[in-house]
PDB file of C-alpha atoms in Angstrom:
ATOM      1  CA  ALA A 333      -0.110  -0.086   0.243  1.00  0.00           C
ATOM      2  CA  VAL A 334       1.748   3.162  -1.242  1.00  0.00           C
ATOM      3  CA  GLY A 335      -0.266   5.653   0.835  1.00  0.00           C
ATOM      4  CA  GLY A 336       0.150   3.693   4.189  1.00  0.00           C
ATOM      5  CA  GLY A 337       2.977   4.764   6.259  1.00  0.00           C
ATOM      6  CA  THR A 338       4.275   0.970   6.737  1.00  0.00           C
ATOM      7  CA  GLY A 339       3.785   0.240   2.912  1.00  0.00           C
ATOM      8  CA  SER A 340       5.558   3.028   1.751  1.00  0.00           C
ATOM      9  CA  GLY A 341       8.122   3.399   4.373  1.00  0.00           C
ATOM     10  CA  LEU A 342       9.201   0.068   4.763  1.00  0.00           C
ATOM     11  CA  GLY A 343       8.350  -1.216   1.352  1.00  0.00           C
ATOM     12  CA  ALA A 344      10.867   1.281   0.186  1.00  0.00           C
ATOM     13  CA  LEU A 345      13.786   0.171   2.510  1.00  0.00           C
ATOM     14  CA  ILE A 346      13.137  -3.339   1.197  1.00  0.00           C
ATOM     15  CA  LEU A 347      13.157  -2.874  -1.973  1.00  0.00           C
ATOM     16  CA  GLU A 348      16.530  -0.666  -1.471  1.00  0.00           C
ATOM     17  CA  ARG A 349      18.296  -3.063   0.379  1.00  0.00           C
ATOM     18  CA  ILE A 350      17.104  -5.913  -2.391  1.00  0.00           C
ATOM     19  CA  ALA A 351      18.366  -4.029  -5.181  1.00  0.00           C
ATOM     20  CA  VAL A 352      21.427  -3.818  -3.327  1.00  0.00           C
ATOM     21  CA  ASP A 353      21.725  -7.683  -2.753  1.00  0.00           C
ATOM     22  CA  TYR A 354      19.772  -8.911  -6.398  1.00  0.00           C
ATOM     23  CA  ARG A 355      21.161  -5.998  -8.574  1.00  0.00           C
ATOM     24  CA  LYS A 356      20.156  -8.887 -11.427  1.00  0.00           C
ATOM     25  CA  LYS A 357      16.889 -10.027 -10.616  1.00  0.00           C
ATOM     26  CA  SER A 358      13.443  -8.307 -12.270  1.00  0.00           C
ATOM     27  CA  LYS A 359      11.558  -6.967  -9.623  1.00  0.00           C
ATOM     28  CA  ILE A 360       7.977  -6.791 -10.254  1.00  0.00           C
ATOM     29  CA  GLY A 361       5.909  -4.856  -7.695  1.00  0.00           C
ATOM     30  CA  PHE A 362       2.156  -4.649  -7.056  1.00  0.00           C
ATOM     31  CA  GLU A 363       0.611  -1.414  -5.329  1.00  0.00           C
ATOM     32  CA  ILE A 364      -2.503  -0.150  -3.609  1.00  0.00           C
ATOM     33  CA  TYR A 365      -2.382   3.590  -5.051  1.00  0.00           C
ATOM     34  CA  PRO A 366      -4.462   5.865  -3.231  1.00  0.00           C
ATOM     35  CA  ALA A 367      -8.140   5.830  -4.676  1.00  0.00           C
ATOM     36  CA  PRO A 368      -9.736   9.309  -5.944  1.00  0.00           C
ATOM     37  CA  ASN A 369     -12.588   9.194  -3.324  1.00  0.00           C
ATOM     38  CA  ILE A 370     -12.179   6.598  -0.566  1.00  0.00           C
ATOM     39  CA  SER A 371      -9.118   7.211   1.585  1.00  0.00           C
ATOM     40  CA  THR A 372      -7.599   5.769   4.791  1.00  0.00           C
ATOM     41  CA  CYS A 373      -5.102   8.343   5.985  1.00  0.00           C
ATOM     42  CA  ILE A 374      -4.544  11.903   5.853  1.00  0.00           C
ATOM     43  CA  VAL A 375      -0.936  12.076   4.630  1.00  0.00           C
ATOM     44  CA  GLU A 376      -1.343   9.293   1.743  1.00  0.00           C
ATOM     45  CA  PRO A 377      -0.128  12.386  -1.195  1.00  0.00           C
ATOM     46  CA  TYR A 378       3.012  12.457   0.604  1.00  0.00           C
ATOM     47  CA  ASN A 379       3.504   8.746   1.182  1.00  0.00           C
ATOM     48  CA  ALA A 380       2.214   8.289  -1.990  1.00  0.00           C
ATOM     49  CA  MET A 381       4.674  10.898  -3.849  1.00  0.00           C
ATOM     50  CA  LEU A 382       8.000   9.959  -1.812  1.00  0.00           C
ATOM     51  CA  SER A 383       7.052   6.317  -2.201  1.00  0.00           C
ATOM     52  CA  THR A 384       6.596   6.412  -6.104  1.00  0.00           C
ATOM     53  CA  HIS A 385       9.664   8.353  -6.066  1.00  0.00           C
ATOM     54  CA  TRP A 386      11.548   5.212  -5.260  1.00  0.00           C
ATOM     55  CA  LEU A 387       9.167   2.788  -7.501  1.00  0.00           C
ATOM     56  CA  LEU A 388      10.945   4.609 -10.051  1.00  0.00           C
ATOM     57  CA  ASP A 389      14.303   3.356  -9.141  1.00  0.00           C
ATOM     58  CA  HIS A 390      13.786   0.280  -7.527  1.00  0.00           C
ATOM     59  CA  THR A 391      10.893  -1.664  -9.310  1.00  0.00           C
ATOM     60  CA  GLY A 392      11.190  -2.852 -12.942  1.00  0.00           C
ATOM     61  CA  VAL A 393       7.388  -3.380 -13.166  1.00  0.00           C
ATOM     62  CA  SER A 394       4.795  -1.853 -11.062  1.00  0.00           C
ATOM     63  CA  VAL A 395       1.137  -3.184 -11.213  1.00  0.00           C
ATOM     64  CA  VAL A 396      -0.969  -0.180  -9.995  1.00  0.00           C
ATOM     65  CA  LEU A 397      -3.800  -1.233  -8.295  1.00  0.00           C
ATOM     66  CA  ASP A 398      -6.695   1.047  -6.003  1.00  0.00           C
ATOM     67  CA  ASN A 399      -9.123  -0.258  -3.463  1.00  0.00           C
ATOM     68  CA  GLU A 400     -12.254   1.882  -5.404  1.00  0.00           C
ATOM     69  CA  ALA A 401     -11.809  -0.068  -8.457  1.00  0.00           C
ATOM     70  CA  ILE A 402     -11.663  -3.421  -6.767  1.00  0.00           C
ATOM     71  CA  TYR A 403     -14.631  -2.269  -4.584  1.00  0.00           C
ATOM     72  CA  ALA A 404     -16.608  -1.306  -7.505  1.00  0.00           C
ATOM     73  CA  ILE A 405     -15.593  -5.183  -9.266  1.00  0.00           C
ATOM     74  CA  CYS A 406     -16.360  -6.738  -5.922  1.00  0.00           C
ATOM     75  CA  GLN A 407     -20.033  -4.613  -5.472  1.00  0.00           C
ATOM     76  CA  LYS A 408     -21.115  -4.841  -9.330  1.00  0.00           C
ATOM     77  CA  GLN A 409     -20.033  -8.037 -10.869  1.00  0.00           C
ATOM     78  CA  LEU A 410     -19.985 -10.201  -7.791  1.00  0.00           C
ATOM     79  CA  ASP A 411     -22.972  -8.789  -6.361  1.00  0.00           C
ATOM     80  CA  THR A 412     -21.064  -8.263  -2.867  1.00  0.00           C
ATOM     81  CA  ASP A 413     -22.780  -4.872  -1.317  1.00  0.00           C
ATOM     82  CA  ARG A 414     -20.060  -4.711   1.601  1.00  0.00           C
ATOM     83  CA  PRO A 415     -16.974  -6.746   0.405  1.00  0.00           C
ATOM     84  CA  SER A 416     -14.191  -7.066   2.728  1.00  0.00           C
ATOM     85  CA  TYR A 417     -10.506  -7.014   2.162  1.00  0.00           C
ATOM     86  CA  LYS A 418     -10.034 -10.545   2.472  1.00  0.00           C
ATOM     87  CA  GLU A 419     -12.563 -10.408  -0.882  1.00  0.00           C
ATOM     88  CA  LEU A 420     -10.516  -7.513  -2.438  1.00  0.00           C
ATOM     89  CA  ASN A 421      -7.075  -9.694  -1.671  1.00  0.00           C
ATOM     90  CA  MET A 422      -8.832 -12.634  -3.648  1.00  0.00           C
ATOM     91  CA  VAL A 423      -9.367 -10.490  -6.791  1.00  0.00           C
ATOM     92  CA  ILE A 424      -5.563  -9.283  -6.423  1.00  0.00           C
ATOM     93  CA  ALA A 425      -4.365 -12.598  -5.921  1.00  0.00           C
ATOM     94  CA  LYS A 426      -6.096 -13.949  -9.033  1.00  0.00           C
ATOM     95  CA  VAL A 427      -4.005 -11.590 -10.965  1.00  0.00           C
ATOM     96  CA  ILE A 428      -0.821 -12.133  -9.452  1.00  0.00           C
ATOM     97  CA  SER A 429      -1.583 -16.107  -9.796  1.00  0.00           C
ATOM     98  CA  SER A 430      -2.207 -15.368 -13.548  1.00  0.00           C
ATOM     99  CA  MET A 431       1.096 -13.697 -13.653  1.00  0.00           C
ATOM    100  CA  THR A 432       3.059 -16.465 -12.024  1.00  0.00           C
ATOM    101  CA  ALA A 433       1.412 -19.494 -13.173  1.00  0.00           C
ATOM    102  CA  SER A 434       3.778 -20.264 -15.637  1.00  0.00           C
ATOM    103  CA  LEU A 435       6.261 -21.192 -12.888  1.00  0.00           C
ATOM    104  CA  ARG A 436       4.068 -23.684 -11.448  1.00  0.00           C
ATOM    105  CA  PHE A 437       2.721 -24.982 -14.730  1.00  0.00           C
ATOM    106  CA  ASP A 438       3.746 -26.141 -18.410  1.00  0.00           C
ATOM    107  CA  GLY A 439       1.695 -23.947 -21.061  1.00  0.00           C
ATOM    108  CA  GLU A 440       1.825 -23.835 -25.122  1.00  0.00           C
ATOM    109  CA  LEU A 441       2.958 -20.341 -24.407  1.00  0.00           C
ATOM    110  CA  ASN A 442       4.636 -20.071 -21.255  1.00  0.00           C
ATOM    111  CA  VAL A 443       5.622 -16.226 -20.014  1.00  0.00           C
ATOM    112  CA  ASP A 444       8.372 -16.089 -17.511  1.00  0.00           C
ATOM    113  CA  LEU A 445       8.485 -12.846 -14.843  1.00  0.00           C
ATOM    114  CA  GLY A 446      11.483 -11.716 -17.053  1.00  0.00           C
ATOM    115  CA  GLU A 447       9.577 -11.390 -19.805  1.00  0.00           C
ATOM    116  CA  PHE A 448       6.905  -9.451 -18.605  1.00  0.00           C
ATOM    117  CA  GLN A 449       9.651  -6.762 -17.730  1.00  0.00           C
ATOM    118  CA  THR A 450      11.168  -6.994 -20.995  1.00  0.00           C
ATOM    119  CA  ASN A 451       8.044  -7.022 -23.035  1.00  0.00           C
ATOM    120  CA  LEU A 452       5.859  -4.609 -21.556  1.00  0.00           C
ATOM    121  CA  VAL A 453       8.680  -1.643 -20.792  1.00  0.00           C
ATOM    122  CA  PRO A 454       9.946   0.589 -23.472  1.00  0.00           C
ATOM    123  CA  PHE A 455      11.484   2.947 -21.210  1.00  0.00           C
ATOM    124  CA  PRO A 456      12.866   2.014 -17.479  1.00  0.00           C
ATOM    125  CA  ARG A 457      10.870   4.672 -16.085  1.00  0.00           C
ATOM    126  CA  LEU A 458       7.297   3.843 -17.967  1.00  0.00           C
ATOM    127  CA  HIS A 459       7.067   0.522 -15.761  1.00  0.00           C
ATOM    128  CA  PHE A 460       3.489   1.162 -14.018  1.00  0.00           C
ATOM    129  CA  MET A 461       0.815  -1.058 -15.267  1.00  0.00           C
ATOM    130  CA  THR A 462      -2.866  -1.629 -15.752  1.00  0.00           C
ATOM    131  CA  THR A 463      -4.127  -5.156 -15.184  1.00  0.00           C
ATOM    132  CA  ALA A 464      -7.664  -6.116 -15.337  1.00  0.00           C
ATOM    133  CA  LEU A 465      -9.121  -9.776 -15.000  1.00  0.00           C
ATOM    134  CA  ALA A 466     -12.220 -11.384 -16.876  1.00  0.00           C
ATOM    135  CA  PRO A 467     -14.488 -13.349 -16.452  1.00  0.00           C
ATOM    136  CA  VAL A 468     -15.129 -11.882 -13.586  1.00  0.00           C
ATOM    137  CA  ILE A 469     -19.065 -13.040 -12.771  1.00  0.00           C
ATOM    138  CA  SER A 470     -20.730 -14.370  -9.277  1.00  0.00           C
ATOM    139  CA  LYS A 471     -21.944 -17.854  -9.377  1.00  0.00           C
ATOM    140  CA  LYS A 472     -25.727 -16.819  -9.656  1.00  0.00           C
ATOM    141  CA  LYS A 473     -24.891 -15.216 -12.715  1.00  0.00           C
ATOM    142  CA  ALA A 474     -22.217 -18.003 -14.282  1.00  0.00           C
ATOM    143  CA  GLY A 475     -25.201 -20.186 -16.000  1.00  0.00           C
ATOM    144  CA  HIS A 476     -26.084 -17.674 -18.540  1.00  0.00           C
ATOM    145  CA  GLU A 477     -22.718 -15.754 -19.281  1.00  0.00           C
ATOM    146  CA  ALA A 478     -21.269 -16.665 -22.452  1.00  0.00           C
ATOM    147  CA  GLN A 479     -17.658 -17.113 -21.793  1.00  0.00           C
ATOM    148  CA  THR A 480     -15.991 -17.414 -25.508  1.00  0.00           C
ATOM    149  CA  VAL A 481     -12.620 -16.346 -25.289  1.00  0.00           C
ATOM    150  CA  ARG A 482     -13.466 -13.667 -27.505  1.00  0.00           C
ATOM    151  CA  GLU A 483     -16.107 -11.949 -25.201  1.00  0.00           C
ATOM    152  CA  ILE A 484     -13.243 -12.612 -22.084  1.00  0.00           C
ATOM    153  CA  THR A 485     -10.989 -11.090 -23.645  1.00  0.00           C
ATOM    154  CA  ASP A 486     -13.463  -8.262 -25.062  1.00  0.00           C
ATOM    155  CA  HIS A 487     -14.333  -7.842 -21.102  1.00  0.00           C
ATOM    156  CA  ALA A 488     -10.757  -7.379 -19.970  1.00  0.00           C
ATOM    157  CA  PHE A 489     -10.457  -4.305 -21.936  1.00  0.00           C
ATOM    158  CA  GLN A 490     -13.708  -2.969 -20.279  1.00  0.00           C
ATOM    159  CA  PRO A 491     -12.513   0.130 -18.173  1.00  0.00           C
ATOM    160  CA  GLN A 492     -14.879  -0.885 -15.309  1.00  0.00           C
ATOM    161  CA  ASN A 493     -12.905  -4.250 -15.044  1.00  0.00           C
ATOM    162  CA  MET A 494      -9.903  -3.003 -14.841  1.00  0.00           C
ATOM    163  CA  LEU A 495      -8.221  -3.021 -10.948  1.00  0.00           C
ATOM    164  CA  VAL A 496      -6.975   0.985 -11.241  1.00  0.00           C
ATOM    165  CA  LYS A 497     -10.248   3.554 -11.851  1.00  0.00           C
ATOM    166  CA  TYR A 498     -10.286   5.648 -14.699  1.00  0.00           C
ATOM    167  CA  ALA A 499     -13.345   7.973 -14.293  1.00  0.00           C
ATOM    168  CA  ASP A 500     -12.825   9.170 -17.974  1.00  0.00           C
ATOM    169  CA  PHE A 501     -10.907   6.257 -20.029  1.00  0.00           C
ATOM    170  CA  ASP A 502     -11.222   6.952 -23.940  1.00  0.00           C
ATOM    171  CA  PRO A 503     -10.035   4.119 -26.010  1.00  0.00           C
ATOM    172  CA  VAL A 504      -8.620   5.786 -28.631  1.00  0.00           C
ATOM    173  CA  GLU A 505      -7.011   8.627 -26.778  1.00  0.00           C
ATOM    174  CA  ASP A 506      -5.789   6.502 -24.019  1.00  0.00           C
ATOM    175  CA  LYS A 507      -3.298   4.573 -25.698  1.00  0.00           C
ATOM    176  CA  TYR A 508      -1.293   1.310 -24.911  1.00  0.00           C
ATOM    177  CA  MET A 509       2.366   1.191 -25.213  1.00  0.00           C
ATOM    178  CA  ALA A 510       2.227  -2.495 -24.848  1.00  0.00           C
ATOM    179  CA  ILE A 511       0.033  -5.394 -23.849  1.00  0.00           C
ATOM    180  CA  SER A 512       0.175  -8.913 -22.029  1.00  0.00           C
ATOM    181  CA  ILE A 513      -2.296 -11.358 -22.030  1.00  0.00           C
ATOM    182  CA  ASN A 514      -2.336 -14.659 -20.235  1.00  0.00           C
ATOM    183  CA  TYR A 515      -4.846 -17.298 -20.917  1.00  0.00           C
ATOM    184  CA  ARG A 516      -5.257 -19.958 -18.683  1.00  0.00           C
ATOM    185  CA  GLY A 517      -7.337 -22.860 -19.857  1.00  0.00           C
ATOM    186  CA  LYS A 518      -8.029 -25.124 -22.883  1.00  0.00           C
ATOM    187  CA  ILE A 519      -7.175 -22.204 -25.203  1.00  0.00           C
ATOM    188  CA  MET A 520      -4.903 -22.725 -28.668  1.00  0.00           C
ATOM    189  CA  SER A 521      -2.842 -20.685 -30.083  1.00  0.00           C
ATOM    190  CA  LYS A 522      -4.516 -20.008 -33.325  1.00  0.00           C
ATOM    191  CA  GLU A 523      -7.299 -18.720 -31.356  1.00  0.00           C
ATOM    192  CA  ALA A 524      -5.758 -16.772 -28.889  1.00  0.00           C
ATOM    193  CA  ASN A 525      -4.301 -14.730 -32.503  1.00  0.00           C
ATOM    194  CA  ALA A 526      -7.274 -14.541 -34.082  1.00  0.00           C
ATOM    195  CA  THR A 527      -8.574 -12.586 -30.364  1.00  0.00           C
ATOM    196  CA  VAL A 528      -6.126 -10.217 -30.740  1.00  0.00           C
ATOM    197  CA  GLN A 529      -6.838  -9.669 -34.204  1.00  0.00           C
ATOM    198  CA  TRP A 530     -10.081  -8.992 -33.998  1.00  0.00           C
ATOM    199  CA  LEU A 531      -9.474  -6.699 -30.751  1.00  0.00           C
ATOM    200  CA  LYS A 532      -7.332  -4.719 -33.004  1.00  0.00           C
ATOM    201  CA  GLN A 533      -9.540  -4.698 -36.173  1.00  0.00           C
ATOM    202  CA  ASN A 534     -12.614  -3.253 -34.330  1.00  0.00           C
ATOM    203  CA  ASN A 535     -10.674  -0.563 -32.483  1.00  0.00           C
ATOM    204  CA  LYS A 536     -11.138  -1.994 -29.286  1.00  0.00           C
ATOM    205  CA  ILE A 537      -8.004  -0.399 -28.381  1.00  0.00           C
ATOM    206  CA  SER A 538      -5.414   1.873 -29.847  1.00  0.00           C
ATOM    207  CA  PHE A 539      -1.566   1.527 -29.727  1.00  0.00           C
ATOM    208  CA  VAL A 540       1.110   4.391 -29.765  1.00  0.00           C
ATOM    209  CA  GLU A 541       2.392   4.751 -33.313  1.00  0.00           C
ATOM    210  CA  TRP A 542       6.043   3.398 -32.715  1.00  0.00           C
ATOM    211  CA  CYS A 543       4.868   0.323 -31.147  1.00  0.00           C
ATOM    212  CA  PRO A 544       3.407  -1.959 -34.181  1.00  0.00           C
ATOM    213  CA  THR A 545       2.981  -5.387 -32.710  1.00  0.00           C
ATOM    214  CA  GLY A 546       1.987  -4.472 -29.289  1.00  0.00           C
ATOM    215  CA  PHE A 547       0.676  -7.512 -27.890  1.00  0.00           C
ATOM    216  CA  LYS A 548       2.655 -10.877 -25.605  1.00  0.00           C
ATOM    217  CA  ILE A 549       0.617 -13.563 -25.618  1.00  0.00           C
ATOM    218  CA  GLY A 550       0.880 -16.108 -22.638  1.00  0.00           C
ATOM    219  CA  LEU A 551      -1.256 -19.579 -22.966  1.00  0.00           C
ATOM    220  CA  ASN A 552      -1.149 -21.852 -19.968  1.00  0.00           C
ATOM    221  CA  ALA A 553      -3.315 -24.834 -20.015  1.00  0.00           C
ATOM    222  CA  VAL A 554      -4.032 -24.661 -16.134  1.00  0.00           C
ATOM    223  CA  PRO A 555      -7.073 -22.991 -15.257  1.00  0.00           C
ATOM    224  CA  ALA A 556      -7.000 -21.110 -11.750  1.00  0.00           C
ATOM    225  CA  ALA A 557      -7.599 -23.079  -8.949  1.00  0.00           C
ATOM    226  CA  LEU A 558     -10.733 -22.855  -6.645  1.00  0.00           C
ATOM    227  CA  VAL A 559     -10.405 -21.423  -3.346  1.00  0.00           C
ATOM    228  CA  GLY A 560     -12.425 -21.810  -0.465  1.00  0.00           C
ATOM    229  CA  GLY A 561     -14.876 -18.265   0.202  1.00  0.00           C
ATOM    230  CA  ASP A 562     -14.320 -17.504  -3.326  1.00  0.00           C
ATOM    231  CA  LEU A 563     -17.087 -14.688  -4.753  1.00  0.00           C
ATOM    232  CA  MET A 564     -15.825 -15.505  -8.409  1.00  0.00           C
ATOM    233  CA  ALA A 565     -17.575 -18.244 -10.166  1.00  0.00           C
ATOM    234  CA  PRO A 566     -14.887 -20.577 -11.328  1.00  0.00           C
ATOM    235  CA  ALA A 567     -14.564 -20.738 -14.910  1.00  0.00           C
ATOM    236  CA  ASN A 568     -12.983 -23.235 -17.704  1.00  0.00           C
ATOM    237  CA  GLN A 569     -10.970 -20.169 -19.359  1.00  0.00           C
ATOM    238  CA  ASN A 570      -9.782 -17.024 -17.632  1.00  0.00           C
ATOM    239  CA  VAL A 571      -7.508 -14.078 -18.949  1.00  0.00           C
ATOM    240  CA  THR A 572      -5.262 -11.428 -17.281  1.00  0.00           C
ATOM    241  CA  MET A 573      -4.602  -8.632 -18.972  1.00  0.00           C
ATOM    242  CA  ILE A 574      -1.709  -6.267 -18.348  1.00  0.00           C
ATOM    243  CA  GLY A 575      -0.915  -3.059 -20.172  1.00  0.00           C
ATOM    244  CA  ASN A 576       1.553  -0.620 -19.951  1.00  0.00           C
ATOM    245  CA  ASN A 577      -1.249   2.108 -20.668  1.00  0.00           C
ATOM    246  CA  VAL A 578      -0.498   6.307 -20.543  1.00  0.00           C
ATOM    247  CA  ALA A 579      -3.781   6.790 -18.519  1.00  0.00           C
ATOM    248  CA  VAL A 580      -1.783   5.674 -15.949  1.00  0.00           C
ATOM    249  CA  SER A 581      -0.324   9.435 -15.858  1.00  0.00           C
ATOM    250  CA  ARG A 582      -3.719  10.681 -14.460  1.00  0.00           C
ATOM    251  CA  VAL A 583      -3.504   8.452 -11.194  1.00  0.00           C
ATOM    252  CA  PHE A 584      -0.328  10.322 -10.669  1.00  0.00           C
ATOM    253  CA  THR A 585      -1.103  13.567 -11.580  1.00  0.00           C
ATOM    254  CA  GLU A 586      -4.949  14.009  -9.786  1.00  0.00           C
ATOM    255  CA  ARG A 587      -4.614  11.560  -7.287  1.00  0.00           C
ATOM    256  CA  ILE A 588      -1.105  12.491  -5.984  1.00  0.00           C
ATOM    257  CA  ASN A 589       0.473  15.654  -7.440  1.00  0.00           C
ATOM    258  CA  LYS A 590      -2.559  18.049  -7.169  1.00  0.00           C
ATOM    259  CA  LYS A 591      -3.295  17.052  -3.500  1.00  0.00           C
ATOM    260  CA  TYR A 592       0.228  17.092  -2.718  1.00  0.00           C
ATOM    261  CA  ASP A 593       0.399  20.404  -4.095  1.00  0.00           C
ATOM    262  CA  MET A 594      -2.367  21.621  -1.941  1.00  0.00           C
ATOM    263  CA  MET A 595      -1.208  20.183   1.453  1.00  0.00           C
ATOM    264  CA  TYR A 596       2.692  21.119   0.704  1.00  0.00           C
ATOM    265  CA  GLY A 597       1.951  24.448  -0.105  1.00  0.00           C
ATOM    266  CA  GLN A 598       0.931  25.141   3.385  1.00  0.00           C
ATOM    267  CA  ARG A 599       3.678  22.656   4.896  1.00  0.00           C
ATOM    268  CA  ALA A 600       1.011  20.910   6.375  1.00  0.00           C
ATOM    269  CA  PHE A 601       2.059  17.664   8.602  1.00  0.00           C
ATOM    270  CA  VAL A 602       5.503  17.849   6.937  1.00  0.00           C
ATOM    271  CA  HIS A 603       7.157  18.507  10.502  1.00  0.00           C
ATOM    272  CA  TRP A 604       6.517  14.963  11.522  1.00  0.00           C
ATOM    273  CA  TYR A 605       8.529  13.729   8.610  1.00  0.00           C
ATOM    274  CA  VAL A 606      11.413  16.135   9.218  1.00  0.00           C
ATOM    275  CA  GLY A 607      11.234  14.874  12.835  1.00  0.00           C
ATOM    276  CA  GLU A 608      11.902  11.249  11.931  1.00  0.00           C
ATOM    277  CA  GLY A 609      14.997  12.550  10.136  1.00  0.00           C
ATOM    278  CA  MET A 610      13.850  13.509   6.553  1.00  0.00           C
ATOM    279  CA  GLU A 611      14.636  16.248   5.113  1.00  0.00           C
ATOM    280  CA  GLU A 612      12.119  18.955   2.924  1.00  0.00           C
ATOM    281  CA  GLY A 613      14.529  18.621   0.167  1.00  0.00           C
ATOM    282  CA  GLU A 614      13.360  15.049  -0.492  1.00  0.00           C
ATOM    283  CA  PHE A 615      10.004  16.536  -0.937  1.00  0.00           C
ATOM    284  CA  SER A 616      10.643  18.629  -3.368  1.00  0.00           C
ATOM    285  CA  GLU A 617      12.996  16.365  -5.288  1.00  0.00           C
ATOM    286  CA  ALA A 618      10.328  13.898  -4.842  1.00  0.00           C
ATOM    287  CA  ARG A 619       7.993  16.167  -6.557  1.00  0.00           C
ATOM    288  CA  GLU A 620      10.105  17.117  -9.067  1.00  0.00           C
ATOM    289  CA  ASP A 621      10.719  13.338 -10.404  1.00  0.00           C
ATOM    290  CA  LEU A 622       6.944  13.047 -10.704  1.00  0.00           C
ATOM    291  CA  GLY A 623       6.907  16.065 -12.858  1.00  0.00           C
ATOM    292  CA  PHE A 624       9.426  14.547 -14.814  1.00  0.00           C
ATOM    293  CA  LEU A 625       7.604  11.433 -15.534  1.00  0.00           C
ATOM    294  CA  GLU A 626       4.321  13.391 -15.881  1.00  0.00           C
ATOM    295  CA  LYS A 627       6.424  15.098 -18.978  1.00  0.00           C
ATOM    296  CA  ASP A 628       7.459  11.284 -19.712  1.00  0.00           C
ATOM    297  CA  TYR A 629       4.295   9.992 -20.490  1.00  0.00           C
ATOM    298  CA  LEU A 630       3.113  13.464 -22.381  1.00  0.00           C
ATOM    299  CA  ASP A 631       6.388  12.570 -24.308  1.00  0.00           C
ATOM    300  CA  VAL A 632       5.415   9.532 -25.098  1.00  0.00           C
ATOM    301  CA  VAL A 633       1.609  10.138 -27.150  1.00  0.00           C
ATOM    302  CA  THR A 634       3.602  13.053 -29.066  1.00  0.00           C
ATOM    303  CA  GLU A 635       6.077  10.587 -30.181  1.00  0.00           C
ATOM    304  CA  GLN A 636       8.828  12.420 -28.660  1.00  0.00           C
ATOM    305  CA  ALA A 637       9.913   9.549 -26.556  1.00  0.00           C
ATOM    306  CA  SER A 638      13.172   9.950 -24.756  1.00  0.00           C
ATOM    307  CA  ASP A 639      14.198   8.719 -21.686  1.00  0.00           C
ATOM    308  CA  GLU A 640      16.550  11.268 -21.278  1.00  0.00           C
ATOM    309  CA  VAL A 641      15.617  13.585 -18.212  1.00  0.00           C
ATOM    310  CA  GLY A 642      17.296  16.960 -18.365  1.00  0.00           C
ATOM    311  CA  GLY A 643      18.059  19.097 -15.105  1.00  0.00           C
ATOM    312  CA  ASP A 644      17.231  21.997 -16.975  1.00  0.00           C
ATOM    313  CA  GLU A 645      13.847  20.924 -18.705  1.00  0.00           C
ATOM    314  CA  GLU A 646      10.664  22.823 -17.212  1.00  0.00           C
ATOM    315  CA  PHE A 647       7.159  20.840 -16.410  1.00  0.00           C
TER     316      PHE A 647
END
């Protein structure tokens, strides 16, 4: 959890130690970012700002999640009015399980963890992923839902199924830099490839102009296991989408930067951080870094993608 004190502070420290001891290993992080309207902590913008500054350097791939989106999935699709954290975690666990399935089972097209980084991160700093899961349906509805490969793949690209809340997601303007689709269950590569072609032809998604192929497909023969107390109906075929979409920059600008600027303008709560041994300079350094990140995402869409950050650039 990037907004809380333990998640952001201890998490950043552990990442730093891992970076020193295991330089070559690819590090994949799953981060709960502050949600647009639900907040459990007043100093969330500070914690999120400081830890994102660390994540830029210390993780290879960061999967961005938020509680509000997962609450909405549980309430609307799984018919649970008041989901517990355990139930929210089960949704996240399904995504993590699909990403790591290749380590546990053989498949026709296995994707190991290193390949996520290689295929999804075009520039080291732009490694924040949007993810979605399908089919997410309650046991009551399972009998009358079509669960063809095409259908579940289409669902995985709907903004309401994403584990990050994008209020105004636009499939044309919000472009992908790369997408990894991981299928589990009896799905042939021919079928998976045909589905990807169908997505492209029907303009379900749009890519940045400099990335013509865009898709990485993973196939794994073993569907997700049944877990006791799971809200989701079991499915013979399921799909997890992990995409590098430019819309994630709005998570930083609207949820962190704006709120941070309001609070830091008054230097509110800063004395607690300084009292623990931090310096005020670290705040402005982190804010500057996120300003550059914002600019990097803009550059990607306007095709001047550069990973060089000049010290004298303004944002």
